[in-house]
Coordinates of C-alpha atoms in Angstrom, one line a residue:
Chain A
M28 CA 49.9 -14.9 57.3
A29 CA 52.4 -11.4 57.3
F30 CA 49.3 -9.4 56.9
G31 CA 47.8 -11.2 60.3
T32 CA 51.5 -10.7 61.8
S33 CA 51.3 -6.7 60.9
W34 CA 47.7 -6.9 62.5
G35 CA 48.6 -8.9 64.9
L36 CA 51.6 -6.1 66.4
N37 CA 49.1 -3.1 66.5
A38 CA 46.8 -5.5 69.6
Y39 CA 49.8 -6.6 71.2
G40 CA 53.4 -4.3 69.9
W41 CA 56.7 -6.6 69.3
F42 CA 55.8 -9.1 71.8
G43 CA 53.3 -11.4 72.3
R44 CA 50.7 -10.4 75.3
A45 CA 50.9 -14.3 76.3
R46 CA 54.6 -14.3 77.3
R47 CA 53.7 -11.0 78.8
I48 CA 51.0 -12.2 81.9
V49 CA 52.6 -15.2 82.7
A50 CA 55.1 -12.9 85.9
T51 CA 51.7 -13.6 87.4
A52 CA 52.4 -10.7 90.6
Y53 CA 50.5 -12.3 93.1
N54 CA 48.2 -10.0 95.3
L55 CA 45.2 -11.6 96.7
E56 CA 45.1 -12.7 99.9
F57 CA 44.3 -15.6 99.8
E58 CA 46.7 -16.7 97.2
K59 CA 49.6 -16.2 100.2
P60 CA 50.3 -19.6 101.1
L61 CA 50.9 -20.6 97.6
L62 CA 53.2 -18.1 97.2
E63 CA 55.0 -19.4 100.2
L64 CA 55.8 -22.3 98.8
E65 CA 56.1 -20.7 95.4
K66 CA 59.6 -19.6 96.6
Q67 CA 61.0 -22.8 98.7
I68 CA 60.4 -24.6 96.0
A69 CA 62.1 -22.0 93.9
H70 CA 64.9 -21.7 96.9
L71 CA 65.1 -26.0 96.6
K72 CA 65.9 -25.4 92.3
R73 CA 67.9 -22.6 93.4
M74 CA 70.6 -24.3 95.5
A75 CA 70.2 -28.0 93.5
R76 CA 71.8 -26.3 91.0
D77 CA 74.8 -24.2 92.7
Q78 CA 75.2 -26.8 94.7
Q79 CA 74.9 -29.9 92.3
I80 CA 73.3 -32.4 94.1
D81 CA 69.2 -33.5 93.5
V82 CA 66.8 -32.5 95.7
G83 CA 64.2 -34.2 93.3
R84 CA 63.3 -35.4 96.4
E85 CA 62.2 -33.1 98.0
I86 CA 61.0 -30.8 95.7
A87 CA 58.2 -33.5 94.2
P88 CA 56.2 -33.5 97.3
L89 CA 55.8 -29.8 97.2
E90 CA 55.0 -29.4 94.2
S91 CA 52.4 -31.5 94.2
K92 CA 51.2 -29.8 97.4
L93 CA 51.0 -26.7 95.3
T94 CA 49.0 -28.0 93.4
S95 CA 46.7 -29.5 95.7
L96 CA 47.1 -26.8 97.2
R97 CA 46.0 -24.5 94.5
R98 CA 43.0 -26.8 93.7
E99 CA 42.5 -26.7 97.1
I100 CA 42.3 -23.3 97.8
Y101 CA 40.2 -21.8 94.1
D102 CA 37.1 -24.8 94.7
G103 CA 36.5 -23.0 98.1
L104 CA 36.4 -18.7 97.7
T105 CA 33.9 -17.2 98.5
P106 CA 31.9 -15.2 96.6
L107 CA 33.6 -12.4 96.8
Q108 CA 37.4 -14.1 96.2
R109 CA 36.2 -14.6 92.6
V110 CA 35.3 -11.1 92.0
L111 CA 39.2 -9.5 93.4
V112 CA 40.0 -13.0 90.5
A113 CA 37.6 -11.9 87.6
R114 CA 39.2 -8.4 88.1
H115 CA 43.5 -9.6 88.6
P116 CA 44.9 -7.0 86.6
S117 CA 47.1 -10.3 85.6
R118 CA 44.0 -12.2 83.3
P119 CA 44.1 -13.1 80.5
Y120 CA 41.6 -10.1 78.4
T121 CA 39.8 -10.1 74.9
L122 CA 42.9 -9.8 73.2
D123 CA 44.5 -12.5 74.5
Y124 CA 42.1 -14.9 74.3
L125 CA 42.0 -13.0 70.4
D126 CA 45.7 -13.9 70.7
L127 CA 45.5 -18.2 71.7
T128 CA 42.3 -19.5 70.8
F129 CA 42.2 -17.3 67.3
T130 CA 44.0 -16.9 64.6
D131 CA 44.2 -14.4 61.4
F132 CA 42.6 -11.6 64.3
I133 CA 42.1 -9.0 62.0
E134 CA 41.4 -5.9 63.9
L135 CA 38.1 -3.5 62.6
R136 CA 37.3 0.0 64.7
G137 CA 34.9 2.9 64.6
D138 CA 31.3 3.2 64.7
R139 CA 31.1 4.7 62.0
L140 CA 29.1 7.7 64.2
F141 CA 31.2 8.5 66.0
R142 CA 34.9 7.5 67.1
D143 CA 36.5 4.2 67.6
D144 CA 36.0 3.1 71.2
P145 CA 39.2 1.6 71.9
A146 CA 37.5 0.2 75.4
I147 CA 35.6 -2.5 73.0
V148 CA 38.1 -4.7 70.2
G149 CA 35.9 -6.7 67.1
G150 CA 36.7 -7.9 64.8
W151 CA 36.9 -11.5 62.1
A152 CA 39.4 -13.8 63.1
R153 CA 39.1 -18.0 62.5
F154 CA 38.3 -20.3 65.4
R155 CA 39.6 -23.8 64.0
G156 CA 39.8 -23.2 60.4
R157 CA 36.2 -21.3 60.2
T158 CA 36.4 -17.9 60.1
V159 CA 34.0 -16.0 62.7
M160 CA 33.2 -12.4 64.4
V161 CA 35.3 -12.0 67.5
I162 CA 33.9 -8.2 70.1
G163 CA 34.6 -7.9 73.3
H164 CA 35.7 -5.2 76.3
Q165 CA 39.1 -4.6 76.4
K166 CA 40.7 -3.1 79.9
G167 CA 45.0 -2.4 80.3
R168 CA 47.1 -3.8 81.4
D169 CA 49.3 -1.1 82.2
T170 CA 47.9 3.2 83.2
K171 CA 48.4 4.0 80.1
E172 CA 46.8 1.5 78.0
N173 CA 44.3 1.3 80.9
L174 CA 44.0 5.5 80.4
K175 CA 43.1 4.3 76.4
R176 CA 40.9 1.5 76.8
N177 CA 39.3 2.7 80.4
F178 CA 39.3 0.3 82.3
G179 CA 37.3 -1.9 79.6
M180 CA 34.2 0.8 80.0
P181 CA 32.6 1.6 77.5
H182 CA 31.4 4.7 75.9
P183 CA 28.0 4.3 73.2
E184 CA 30.5 4.6 69.9
G185 CA 31.7 0.8 71.1
Y186 CA 28.8 -0.4 71.8
R187 CA 27.7 0.6 68.0
K188 CA 30.4 -0.7 66.8
A189 CA 30.4 -3.4 68.4
L190 CA 26.5 -3.8 67.2
R191 CA 27.8 -2.7 63.1
L192 CA 30.6 -5.9 64.0
M193 CA 27.6 -7.9 63.9
R194 CA 25.0 -7.0 61.5
M195 CA 28.1 -7.1 59.7
A196 CA 28.9 -11.5 60.7
E197 CA 25.0 -11.8 59.8
R198 CA 25.4 -10.4 56.3
F199 CA 28.2 -13.1 56.0
H200 CA 26.6 -15.9 57.7
A201 CA 29.7 -16.0 59.8
P202 CA 28.7 -17.2 64.0
V203 CA 29.7 -13.9 66.5
I204 CA 31.1 -14.4 69.4
T205 CA 31.5 -12.0 72.0
L206 CA 34.0 -11.7 75.2
I207 CA 32.6 -9.8 77.9
D208 CA 34.6 -8.1 80.8
T209 CA 33.6 -4.8 81.7
P210 CA 33.2 -2.8 85.4
G211 CA 29.8 -1.8 83.8
A212 CA 29.2 0.5 80.7
Y213 CA 30.9 4.3 81.3
P214 CA 28.6 6.7 83.6
G215 CA 30.1 10.0 82.0
L216 CA 29.1 13.5 80.1
G217 CA 29.6 12.1 77.2
A218 CA 28.5 8.6 77.2
E219 CA 25.1 10.3 78.5
E220 CA 25.6 12.9 75.6
R221 CA 25.6 10.5 73.4
G222 CA 22.8 8.0 74.9
Q223 CA 24.3 5.4 77.0
A224 CA 21.1 4.1 76.8
E225 CA 19.4 4.2 73.9
A226 CA 23.0 2.6 72.7
I227 CA 22.0 -0.5 74.7
A228 CA 19.0 -0.9 74.7
R229 CA 19.4 -0.5 70.5
N230 CA 21.9 -3.8 71.1
L231 CA 19.7 -5.8 73.0
E232 CA 17.1 -4.9 70.8
D233 CA 19.1 -6.3 67.3
M234 CA 21.4 -8.6 69.3
A235 CA 17.7 -10.4 69.7
S236 CA 17.2 -10.0 66.2
L237 CA 20.4 -11.0 64.4
K238 CA 20.3 -14.1 62.3
T239 CA 22.9 -15.4 63.0
A240 CA 24.0 -17.8 65.7
T241 CA 25.7 -16.1 68.3
I242 CA 27.5 -16.9 71.7
A243 CA 28.9 -14.8 75.2
V244 CA 30.9 -15.7 77.2
I245 CA 31.9 -14.1 80.6
I246 CA 36.0 -14.1 81.1
G247 CA 36.2 -11.9 83.7
E248 CA 34.4 -8.8 85.3
G249 CA 30.2 -9.6 83.4
G250 CA 28.8 -5.4 85.2
S251 CA 25.5 -5.1 84.3
G252 CA 23.7 -3.5 81.7
G253 CA 27.7 -2.1 80.4
A254 CA 27.6 -7.0 79.5
L255 CA 24.0 -7.6 79.1
A256 CA 24.4 -5.1 76.2
L257 CA 27.1 -7.5 74.2
A258 CA 25.2 -10.9 75.3
L259 CA 22.3 -11.2 73.9
A260 CA 23.5 -14.2 73.0
D261 CA 21.4 -18.2 71.7
R262 CA 24.5 -19.4 74.0
V263 CA 25.5 -17.9 77.2
M264 CA 28.9 -19.1 79.6
M265 CA 30.8 -18.4 82.5
F266 CA 34.7 -19.2 82.9
E267 CA 34.8 -21.0 86.6
N268 CA 36.0 -17.4 87.9
S269 CA 34.3 -14.7 86.5
V270 CA 31.6 -12.8 88.3
Y271 CA 28.7 -11.7 86.8
S272 CA 25.8 -8.9 88.9
V273 CA 24.1 -6.4 88.0
I274 CA 25.9 -4.3 90.2
S275 CA 29.0 -3.5 92.2
P276 CA 29.6 -6.1 95.2
E277 CA 30.7 -2.2 96.8
G278 CA 28.0 -0.8 95.3
C279 CA 25.2 -2.4 96.3
A280 CA 26.5 -1.9 100.1
A281 CA 27.0 1.1 100.1
I282 CA 23.4 1.3 98.3
L283 CA 21.6 -1.1 100.3
W284 CA 23.3 -0.9 104.0
Q285 CA 24.9 3.2 103.2
D286 CA 28.5 1.5 104.2
A287 CA 30.4 0.2 101.1
S288 CA 32.6 -1.9 103.5
Q289 CA 30.0 -4.9 103.3
K290 CA 30.8 -5.9 99.9
E291 CA 31.5 -9.4 101.1
R292 CA 27.8 -9.5 102.5
A293 CA 27.1 -8.2 98.9
A294 CA 28.8 -10.3 97.2
E295 CA 27.4 -13.1 99.0
A296 CA 23.6 -12.6 98.9
L297 CA 23.8 -11.0 94.4
K298 CA 24.7 -14.5 93.7
I299 CA 27.0 -14.1 91.3
T300 CA 29.4 -17.1 90.4
A301 CA 29.4 -18.9 87.6
R302 CA 27.7 -21.8 90.0
D303 CA 25.0 -19.3 91.3
L304 CA 24.4 -18.2 88.3
Q305 CA 24.2 -21.4 86.5
Q306 CA 21.5 -23.2 88.9
L307 CA 19.4 -20.1 87.9
G308 CA 19.3 -20.7 85.1
V309 CA 21.2 -17.6 83.6
I310 CA 23.9 -19.8 82.6
D311 CA 24.3 -22.7 80.1
D312 CA 28.1 -23.9 80.4
I313 CA 30.4 -23.1 82.6
V314 CA 34.3 -22.8 81.2
P315 CA 36.1 -24.4 83.5
E316 CA 39.7 -22.8 84.8
P317 CA 43.0 -24.6 85.0
P318 CA 44.3 -24.6 88.9
G319 CA 44.8 -21.2 90.2
G320 CA 42.7 -19.7 87.9
A321 CA 43.0 -18.3 84.2
H322 CA 45.9 -16.4 85.0
A323 CA 48.3 -18.4 86.8
D324 CA 48.1 -20.4 83.1
P325 CA 46.4 -18.3 80.2
E326 CA 46.8 -21.0 77.9
G327 CA 45.8 -23.4 79.8
A328 CA 42.2 -20.5 79.9
A329 CA 42.5 -20.5 76.9
E330 CA 42.1 -24.1 75.8
A331 CA 39.5 -24.4 78.2
L332 CA 37.3 -21.3 76.4
S333 CA 38.3 -23.4 72.7
E334 CA 36.6 -26.8 74.3
V335 CA 33.1 -25.3 75.3
L336 CA 33.4 -22.7 71.9
A337 CA 33.9 -25.2 69.1
R338 CA 31.2 -27.8 71.2
H339 CA 28.7 -24.7 71.5
L340 CA 29.3 -23.8 67.5
A341 CA 28.6 -27.7 67.1
D342 CA 25.0 -27.2 68.2
L343 CA 24.2 -24.0 66.7
D344 CA 25.5 -25.6 63.5
R345 CA 22.8 -28.4 63.8
V346 CA 19.5 -25.5 64.4
P347 CA 18.4 -23.4 61.1
V348 CA 18.7 -20.2 60.4
D349 CA 15.2 -19.0 60.8
R350 CA 15.2 -20.9 64.1
L351 CA 17.9 -18.7 66.0
V352 CA 15.2 -15.6 66.9
P353 CA 12.8 -17.5 67.6
L354 CA 15.0 -20.0 69.9
R355 CA 16.8 -17.6 71.1
A356 CA 13.7 -15.2 72.1
E357 CA 11.9 -18.9 74.4
K358 CA 15.5 -19.1 75.5
Y359 CA 14.9 -15.3 77.6
L360 CA 11.0 -15.4 78.1
K361 CA 11.9 -18.9 80.9
M362 CA 13.9 -16.0 82.3
G363 CA 13.3 -15.2 85.8
Q364 CA 10.8 -15.9 89.3
F365 CA 7.3 -15.3 90.1
T366 CA 4.2 -16.8 91.3
E367 CA 1.1 -16.6 89.4
D368 CA -2.8 -18.1 91.0
Chain B
M8 CA -8.9 64.0 129.5
A9 CA -11.9 62.4 128.3
W10 CA -13.9 64.5 126.2
F11 CA -11.0 63.0 122.9
R12 CA -11.0 59.3 124.2
K13 CA -13.0 57.3 122.0
D14 CA -14.9 54.1 123.0
R15 CA -12.8 51.5 120.8
K16 CA -15.3 48.2 119.0
A17 CA -12.8 45.6 118.4
R18 CA -12.2 45.3 114.9
T19 CA -14.7 42.2 113.3
S20 CA -15.1 41.2 109.7
S21 CA -18.0 41.9 108.3
R22 CA -17.8 39.4 105.5
E23 CA -18.7 35.7 106.2
K24 CA -15.8 34.3 107.2
L25 CA -14.7 31.9 104.3
E26 CA -14.4 27.9 105.4
I27 CA -11.5 26.5 103.6
P28 CA -9.9 23.1 105.8
A29 CA -6.2 22.7 105.6
D30 CA -6.5 20.4 103.2
A31 CA -7.4 22.0 100.5
W32 CA -4.5 23.8 99.5
D33 CA -1.8 21.7 97.9
K34 CA 1.7 23.4 97.7
C35 CA 4.0 23.4 94.3
D36 CA 7.9 21.1 95.0
E37 CA 9.7 23.2 92.7
C38 CA 8.7 27.2 93.3
G39 CA 6.5 26.6 96.6
H40 CA 3.2 28.5 95.1
V41 CA 0.0 27.5 96.2
D42 CA -2.9 26.6 95.1
L43 CA -6.8 25.2 96.1
R44 CA -5.6 21.0 95.5
E45 CA -8.8 21.0 93.4
K46 CA -6.9 23.3 90.6
F47 CA -3.9 21.0 90.0
D48 CA -6.1 17.7 90.2
R49 CA -7.8 19.6 87.8
A50 CA -3.9 20.5 86.0
L51 CA -3.1 16.5 86.3
Q52 CA -0.8 17.4 88.9
V53 CA 1.3 20.3 87.3
C54 CA 1.8 23.2 89.0
P55 CA 0.0 26.2 88.0
N56 CA 2.0 28.6 88.3
C57 CA 6.2 27.3 87.2
G58 CA 4.6 24.1 84.8
Y59 CA 6.5 22.1 87.0
H60 CA 4.8 18.2 87.1
K61 CA 4.9 16.5 89.9
R62 CA 5.0 13.2 90.2
I63 CA 1.1 10.7 89.5
N64 CA 1.0 7.8 89.8
S65 CA 0.4 5.2 88.2
R66 CA -3.3 4.5 87.8
K67 CA -3.6 8.2 87.3
Y68 CA -1.4 7.7 84.0
I69 CA -4.3 4.8 83.0
E70 CA -6.8 7.4 83.8
I71 CA -4.9 10.0 81.5
L72 CA -3.9 7.7 78.9
T73 CA -7.6 5.2 78.7
D74 CA -11.8 6.1 77.2
P75 CA -12.9 6.1 80.9
D76 CA -14.1 2.6 81.9
S77 CA -12.4 0.7 78.9
F78 CA -9.5 0.3 81.2
E79 CA -9.0 -4.3 81.7
E80 CA -6.3 -4.9 84.2
L81 CA -4.4 -8.1 82.5
F82 CA -2.1 -10.3 84.8
E83 CA -1.9 -8.3 87.9
N84 CA -1.7 -12.3 89.3
I85 CA 1.9 -12.2 89.3
R86 CA 3.4 -11.6 92.2
P87 CA 6.6 -11.3 93.1
V88 CA 8.9 -13.9 95.0
D89 CA 12.2 -13.8 96.6
P90 CA 14.9 -15.8 93.8
L91 CA 17.4 -15.6 95.9
R92 CA 16.6 -15.5 98.8
F93 CA 18.1 -12.0 99.3
E94 CA 18.4 -10.3 102.6
S95 CA 14.9 -8.8 104.1
Y96 CA 13.0 -8.3 100.0
A97 CA 10.1 -11.0 102.0
D98 CA 9.4 -8.7 104.4
R99 CA 10.3 -5.3 102.0
L100 CA 7.9 -6.8 99.9
V101 CA 5.1 -7.5 102.3
A102 CA 5.0 -4.1 103.3
T103 CA 5.6 -1.8 99.9
Q104 CA 2.6 -4.2 99.0
K105 CA 0.3 -2.8 101.6
L106 CA 2.2 0.8 101.6
V107 CA 1.2 0.8 97.9
G108 CA -1.4 -1.5 97.1
M109 CA 0.1 -3.1 94.9
A110 CA 1.7 -6.6 93.8
D111 CA 4.6 -5.4 92.5
A112 CA 6.1 -2.5 90.4
V113 CA 3.8 -1.8 87.7
V114 CA 0.3 -2.1 86.6
T115 CA -1.0 -3.6 82.9
G116 CA -3.8 -3.9 80.7
A117 CA -6.0 -3.5 77.6
G118 CA -8.4 -0.2 76.3
T119 CA -9.1 1.8 73.5
L120 CA -7.6 5.5 73.2
T121 CA -10.0 7.5 72.3
G122 CA -12.1 4.6 71.1
V123 CA -8.8 3.5 69.9
P124 CA -7.9 0.0 71.6
L125 CA -4.4 -0.1 72.7
H126 CA -1.8 -1.5 75.5
V127 CA -0.6 0.4 77.7
A128 CA 1.2 -0.5 81.0
A129 CA 2.5 2.3 83.5
M130 CA 5.2 1.9 86.9
E131 CA 4.8 2.7 89.7
F132 CA 7.8 4.9 91.2
A133 CA 6.3 4.2 94.8
F134 CA 6.7 0.5 94.5
M135 CA 10.8 0.8 95.5
G136 CA 11.7 3.2 93.4
G137 CA 10.1 1.5 89.9
S138 CA 12.0 -1.1 90.2
M139 CA 12.3 -4.1 87.3
G140 CA 12.3 -7.5 89.1
S141 CA 11.1 -10.8 87.6
V142 CA 7.2 -9.6 88.0
V143 CA 8.0 -6.3 85.9
G144 CA 9.8 -8.1 83.0
E145 CA 7.1 -10.7 83.1
K146 CA 4.0 -7.9 83.0
I147 CA 6.3 -5.9 80.0
A148 CA 6.8 -9.2 78.3
R149 CA 3.2 -10.5 78.0
L150 CA 1.6 -6.6 77.5
T151 CA 4.0 -7.3 74.4
A152 CA 3.0 -10.2 73.0
L153 CA -0.3 -9.5 73.6
S154 CA 0.2 -6.1 71.7
L155 CA 2.3 -8.5 68.5
K156 CA -1.3 -11.5 68.9
K157 CA -2.9 -9.2 68.8
K158 CA -2.4 -6.0 66.2
V159 CA -2.2 -3.2 68.8
A160 CA -0.3 -0.4 69.4
L161 CA 1.5 -0.3 72.4
V162 CA 2.3 2.2 75.0
I163 CA 4.6 1.8 78.3
V164 CA 5.2 4.6 80.9
S165 CA 8.1 4.4 82.6
A166 CA 9.6 5.5 86.1
S167 CA 11.9 3.8 87.3
G168 CA 15.7 4.2 88.8
G169 CA 16.8 1.2 87.0
A170 CA 16.9 -3.3 88.2
R171 CA 15.2 -4.2 91.4
M172 CA 19.1 -5.2 92.8
Q173 CA 17.0 -8.1 95.1
E174 CA 16.7 -10.5 92.1
G175 CA 20.1 -9.9 91.6
V176 CA 20.8 -10.9 87.4
L177 CA 17.5 -12.2 86.7
S178 CA 16.1 -8.9 87.4
L179 CA 19.0 -7.6 83.9
M180 CA 17.5 -11.0 82.5
Q181 CA 14.4 -8.8 82.2
M182 CA 16.0 -6.6 79.5
A183 CA 17.0 -9.2 77.7
K184 CA 13.5 -11.7 77.8
T185 CA 11.0 -7.6 76.9
S186 CA 13.7 -7.2 74.1
P187 CA 13.3 -10.1 71.1
L188 CA 9.7 -8.6 72.1
I189 CA 9.6 -5.9 71.1
S190 CA 11.5 -6.1 68.2
Q191 CA 9.0 -8.0 66.8
L192 CA 6.9 -5.2 67.6
R193 CA 8.8 -3.4 65.1
D194 CA 9.1 -6.2 62.6
Q195 CA 5.4 -6.2 62.0
G196 CA 5.6 -3.0 62.6
I197 CA 2.5 -2.5 65.4
P198 CA 3.3 1.3 67.3
Y199 CA 5.3 1.1 70.6
I200 CA 5.0 4.2 72.1
S201 CA 7.2 4.8 74.9
I202 CA 6.6 7.6 77.4
L203 CA 9.7 8.3 79.5
T204 CA 8.7 10.2 82.9
N205 CA 10.7 11.3 86.1
P206 CA 13.1 9.4 86.8
T207 CA 13.7 7.3 84.4
T208 CA 17.1 5.3 84.3
G209 CA 19.9 2.0 85.2
G210 CA 18.6 -1.1 82.8
V211 CA 14.6 0.7 82.5
S212 CA 16.3 3.0 80.2
A213 CA 18.7 0.8 78.6
S214 CA 15.3 -1.5 77.7
W215 CA 12.2 -1.1 77.2
A216 CA 12.3 3.0 77.7
M217 CA 14.6 3.4 74.8
Q218 CA 12.5 1.1 72.5
G219 CA 10.2 3.3 71.1
D220 CA 9.2 4.1 67.2
I221 CA 8.4 7.2 69.3
N222 CA 10.3 7.7 72.7
L223 CA 7.7 10.6 74.6
A224 CA 8.8 12.7 77.7
E225 CA 7.5 14.6 80.1
P226 CA 9.0 18.2 81.1
G227 CA 12.3 18.2 83.1
A228 CA 12.0 14.5 84.1
L229 CA 15.5 13.1 84.7
I230 CA 16.4 10.7 82.3
G231 CA 19.3 9.3 81.5
F232 CA 21.3 6.0 82.3
A233 CA 23.8 6.9 85.2
G234 CA 22.1 8.2 88.0
P235 CA 23.5 11.8 88.5
R236 CA 25.0 11.5 91.6
V237 CA 27.3 8.3 90.3
I238 CA 28.5 10.7 87.7
K239 CA 29.2 12.5 89.9
Q240 CA 31.4 10.5 91.6
T241 CA 33.5 9.1 88.8
I242 CA 33.9 12.8 87.1
G243 CA 34.7 14.0 90.2
Q244 CA 32.5 17.3 89.8
D245 CA 29.2 19.0 88.9
L246 CA 26.5 18.2 86.0
P247 CA 26.5 20.9 83.9
K248 CA 22.7 22.3 84.3
G249 CA 19.9 20.9 83.0
F250 CA 22.1 17.8 82.6
Q251 CA 20.2 14.5 81.7
T252 CA 16.9 16.3 81.4
S253 CA 13.7 15.9 79.5
E254 CA 14.4 18.8 77.3
F255 CA 18.4 17.3 77.2
L256 CA 17.5 14.5 75.9
V257 CA 15.5 16.1 73.3
E258 CA 18.5 18.2 72.0
H259 CA 20.7 15.4 72.2
G260 CA 18.5 13.1 69.5
M261 CA 17.3 10.3 72.5
V262 CA 13.8 11.1 72.8
D263 CA 11.1 12.4 69.8
A264 CA 10.0 15.3 72.3
V265 CA 9.0 16.6 75.1
V266 CA 5.1 16.3 75.9
P267 CA 2.9 18.8 79.2
R268 CA 1.2 15.5 81.0
S269 CA -1.7 17.8 79.4
D270 CA -0.9 16.9 76.2
L271 CA -0.2 13.3 76.6
A272 CA -4.0 11.7 75.4
D273 CA -4.3 13.8 72.7
T274 CA 0.3 12.5 71.0
V275 CA -0.3 9.6 72.2
A276 CA -3.4 8.9 70.2
R277 CA -2.9 10.9 67.6
L278 CA 0.4 9.3 67.3
I279 CA -0.8 5.2 67.0
R280 CA -3.7 7.2 64.4
L281 CA -1.4 7.9 62.3
M282 CA 1.3 5.2 62.1
Q283 CA -1.7 2.9 61.7
R284 CA -0.6 0.2 59.0
R285 CA -1.6 0.6 55.6
P286 CA -1.4 -3.4 53.9
A287 CA 2.0 -3.3 51.9
F288 CA 2.2 -2.1 48.4
E289 CA 1.9 -5.8 45.8
A290 CA 3.8 -5.3 42.8
V291 CA 2.4 -6.7 39.7
D292 CA 4.9 -9.0 37.5

């Protein structure tokens, strides 16, 4: 236990990460009405405390209105608004879920070839008592941490570390759970020199042949090849407000219409939401988010993740190990649309 | 003063004028060298002066990599659709098909090279930048599956800017579709030779192009994950000279060799012969 705590310290500092992210900063335009209501409620509560009067009757309808408004707003989000939620600076990241959904996490670092890439974290953990290998992209909460974690954009060594851990999980017959949250693989000099393309290609090839159950969950941004390099799994699911895309809406708009401000149009056209991708057969399941998104209630989101993971792990437990690889190949063979006459 | 006036005769060449039609000439895009088109053709569009490899189409690669009349095209009836109903994609497909004379951005088939059977896929850069959509992924997947079934070596010539945006995540999934099959090739010891030509970037470089047992590159090709423009934007400075070229990739250990186009067929044929798997040594107990 003491051991686990000291490792937790390494990842989070003395104070739990969960506590740090509850303080939600409303910086999304479409959340403004919620902010107004919350202000009103807080005001009433303050008044009640200061003047010793009972405002229960006034507050109750406001709070139920807040809940329904929250649900209404989040049900009707446009694709681009979901992109903004997926990128929300208070959204839970991999280490948050390791704290909330898993126990006993021990971080393992380094690719044994070049260096450790803090844009990807991974290690042994327990999920509802059983040993699992958890690997995920990690963004930073503030500028300093983001510089260290490169905004969750891995270098080749990050992908090679991930692969090392997956192969380890295979040797110890433990399932691999990957949490995806990246704008993309880093496009830089060092990344190219050390073979970003090769690292991703190798991960795809090796994840395809991994003789252990694998589950990938898009928790925030699923940025193209940089996301897929951790997501070729037996089961792929997305959080309700996460996005998965071959290119960022801004990038797509810039290429197609030479105008990055057309991102709304691009986000719509690219079909990047969980619902769209389930319809297209790309993902297997959607992890429901609490009203107001995962950032409004990280514990709720962690609980929802736990439920969905448990269900799919139980499913995969029933598949004989030697069937996993062929079934995985079959799953991906079905993807894509074309005609043949 | 007429006594030193000389009758000027119009100067005419005594030789017969050589009639060379204007279109008989070709010019190197790199060094500007002008030479007979026939000379460029004979050198497979490699400049006789500077060695610059001009882009050639997918059919030409098939011609280079198979014995005459041995190539049989496969899966040519797989055609693209517009799965996302993406703005103007359907029109663009029709226009491009007409222009290029192909259904999508890859030719696949079977043939022999110096008598050795092989399966070849060649990507077509002229078709929407060689972008990888469902059709490209499916044809590569089927050809790889056929290689597995028949135990025949696979050669893929890549030329692509990456995934086809207009098919969204479905195009990304083509990388996931082909990877398990290539992984099986590796398991079974069936040779896979990847040839990277100018340019090979994005989702194609991050999947089959970099998954060869052997990765070969044409001289001077642009090869990388991110495009140079994106990298320049990210780091805010100019890229070093020769960055992301074939030669750079050899130096950094990502491809096995830079092979001039004239040596391509010979190199591939020799490799496939060298890599014929022999029966495993059986332990006797």
